[in-house]
XYZ file of C-alpha atoms in Angstrom:
146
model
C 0.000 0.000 0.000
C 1.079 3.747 -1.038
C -0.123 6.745 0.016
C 0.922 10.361 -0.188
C -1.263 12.959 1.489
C -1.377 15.805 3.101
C -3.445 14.563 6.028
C -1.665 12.666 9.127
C -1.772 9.004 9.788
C -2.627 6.884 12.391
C 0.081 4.747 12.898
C -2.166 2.160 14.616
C -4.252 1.805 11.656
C -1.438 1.494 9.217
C 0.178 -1.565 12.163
C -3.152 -2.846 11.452
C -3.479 -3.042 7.965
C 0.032 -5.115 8.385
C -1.562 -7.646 10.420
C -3.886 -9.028 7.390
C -1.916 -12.398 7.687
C -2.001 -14.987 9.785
C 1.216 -16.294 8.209
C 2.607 -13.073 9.210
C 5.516 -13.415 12.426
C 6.741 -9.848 12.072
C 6.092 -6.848 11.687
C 8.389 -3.694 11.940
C 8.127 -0.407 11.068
C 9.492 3.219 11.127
C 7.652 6.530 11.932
C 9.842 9.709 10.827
C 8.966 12.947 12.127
C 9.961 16.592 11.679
C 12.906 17.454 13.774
C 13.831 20.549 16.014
C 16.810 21.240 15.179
C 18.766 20.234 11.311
C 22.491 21.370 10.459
C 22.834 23.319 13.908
C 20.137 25.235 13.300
C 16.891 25.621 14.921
C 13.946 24.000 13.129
C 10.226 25.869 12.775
C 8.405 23.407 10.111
C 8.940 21.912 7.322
C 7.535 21.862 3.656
C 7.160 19.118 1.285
C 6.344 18.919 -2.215
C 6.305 15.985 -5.256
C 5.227 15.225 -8.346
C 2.069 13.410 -8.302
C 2.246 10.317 -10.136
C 5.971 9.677 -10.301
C 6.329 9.627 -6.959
C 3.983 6.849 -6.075
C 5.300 5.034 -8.899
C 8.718 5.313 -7.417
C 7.271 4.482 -4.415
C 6.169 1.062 -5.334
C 9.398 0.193 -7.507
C 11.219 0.945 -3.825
C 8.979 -1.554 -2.376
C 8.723 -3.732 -5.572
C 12.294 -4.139 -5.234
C 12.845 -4.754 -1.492
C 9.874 -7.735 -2.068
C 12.930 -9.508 -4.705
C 15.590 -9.123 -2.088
C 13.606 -10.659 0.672
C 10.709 -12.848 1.924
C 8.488 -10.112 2.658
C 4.573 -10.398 2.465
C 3.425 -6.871 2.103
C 5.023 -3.456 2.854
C 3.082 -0.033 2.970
C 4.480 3.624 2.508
C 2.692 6.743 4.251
C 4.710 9.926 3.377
C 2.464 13.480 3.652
C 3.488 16.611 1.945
C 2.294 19.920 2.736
C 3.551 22.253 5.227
C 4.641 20.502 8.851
C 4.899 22.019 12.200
C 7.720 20.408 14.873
C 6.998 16.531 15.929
C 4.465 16.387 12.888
C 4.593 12.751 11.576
C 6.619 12.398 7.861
C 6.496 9.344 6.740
C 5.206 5.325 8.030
C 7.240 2.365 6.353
C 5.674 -1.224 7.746
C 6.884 -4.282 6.364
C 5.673 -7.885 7.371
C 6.931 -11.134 6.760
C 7.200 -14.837 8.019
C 10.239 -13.899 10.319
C 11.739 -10.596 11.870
C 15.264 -9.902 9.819
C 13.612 -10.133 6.487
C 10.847 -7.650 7.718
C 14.237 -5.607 9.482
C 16.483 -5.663 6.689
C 13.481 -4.446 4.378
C 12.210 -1.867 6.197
C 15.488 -0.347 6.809
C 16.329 -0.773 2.728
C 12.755 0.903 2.029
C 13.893 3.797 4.477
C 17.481 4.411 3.014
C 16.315 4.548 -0.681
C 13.078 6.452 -0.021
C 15.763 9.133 0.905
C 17.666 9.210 -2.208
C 15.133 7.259 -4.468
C 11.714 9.093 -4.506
C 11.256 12.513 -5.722
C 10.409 14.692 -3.265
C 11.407 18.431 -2.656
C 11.779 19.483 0.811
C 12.292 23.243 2.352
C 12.861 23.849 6.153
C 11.551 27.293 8.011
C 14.145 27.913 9.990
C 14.540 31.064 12.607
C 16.532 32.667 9.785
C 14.511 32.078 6.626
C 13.527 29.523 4.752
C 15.836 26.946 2.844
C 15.815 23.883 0.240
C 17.239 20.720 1.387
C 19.426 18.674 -1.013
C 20.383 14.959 -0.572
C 22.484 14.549 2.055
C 25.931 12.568 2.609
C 24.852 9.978 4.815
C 22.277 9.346 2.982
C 23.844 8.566 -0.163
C 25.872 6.375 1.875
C 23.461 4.387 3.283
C 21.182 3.624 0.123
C 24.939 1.982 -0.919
C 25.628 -0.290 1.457
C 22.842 -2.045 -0.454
């Protein structure tokens, strides 16, 4: 399941919707969320933007392709856009499977190449303006090690 919206998420809901198998053992997931502070500086909000369409399609190729790397039964991606205050919730990645490190290991793969895979635009509102995020680093990094 994909989904990107503007409206928040109930994380319960989407643990729920994970739970549709009995075959399922596992079940992890990740809730991001919109940080205080972000390259020493202090954080107001944060704004999101994508391209309708492509996005969801990269979307499920990120979650097509973590389902031929591992045994995983179903995965879902949450990720809202729109402008977000402090502690708003970003993004829910679930994953479920027969055992725990195949729903691990895909969850964290979903995670690392959502960050460098999926087109979206970010801007922070910081104390001293606003100002676009590029990729970062680490993150680079990470979607690598794969």
């Amino acid at each position: 399941m994909i989904r990107v919206q503007q409206e928040d998420f109930d994380v319960g809901e989407e643990y729920q919707q994970l739970r549709n198998r009995a075959s399922a053992g596992a079940i992890v997931f990740f809730v991001g969320l919109v940080r205080d502070m972000n390259l020493n500086q202090q954080v107001k909000g944060l704004s999101l933007e994508h391209y309708p369409g492509m996005t969801e399609t990269q979307l499920n190729d990120i979650i097509e392709e973590a389902k031929s790397r591992w045994p995983i039964q179903d995965a879902s991606i949450v990720h809202r856009v729109g402008d977000l205050d402090v502690s708003d919730q970003i993004v829910f990645v679930g994953v479920n499977s027969a055992h725990r490190e195949a729903s691990f290991e895909a969850c964290h793969f979903i995670m690392d190449y959502l960050k460098t895979k999926a087109t979206f635009w970010k801007k922070e509102r910081t104390l001293e303006g606003e100002v676009w995020l590029d990729a970062r680093e680490s993150d680079l990094k990470a979607k690598n090690k794969w």
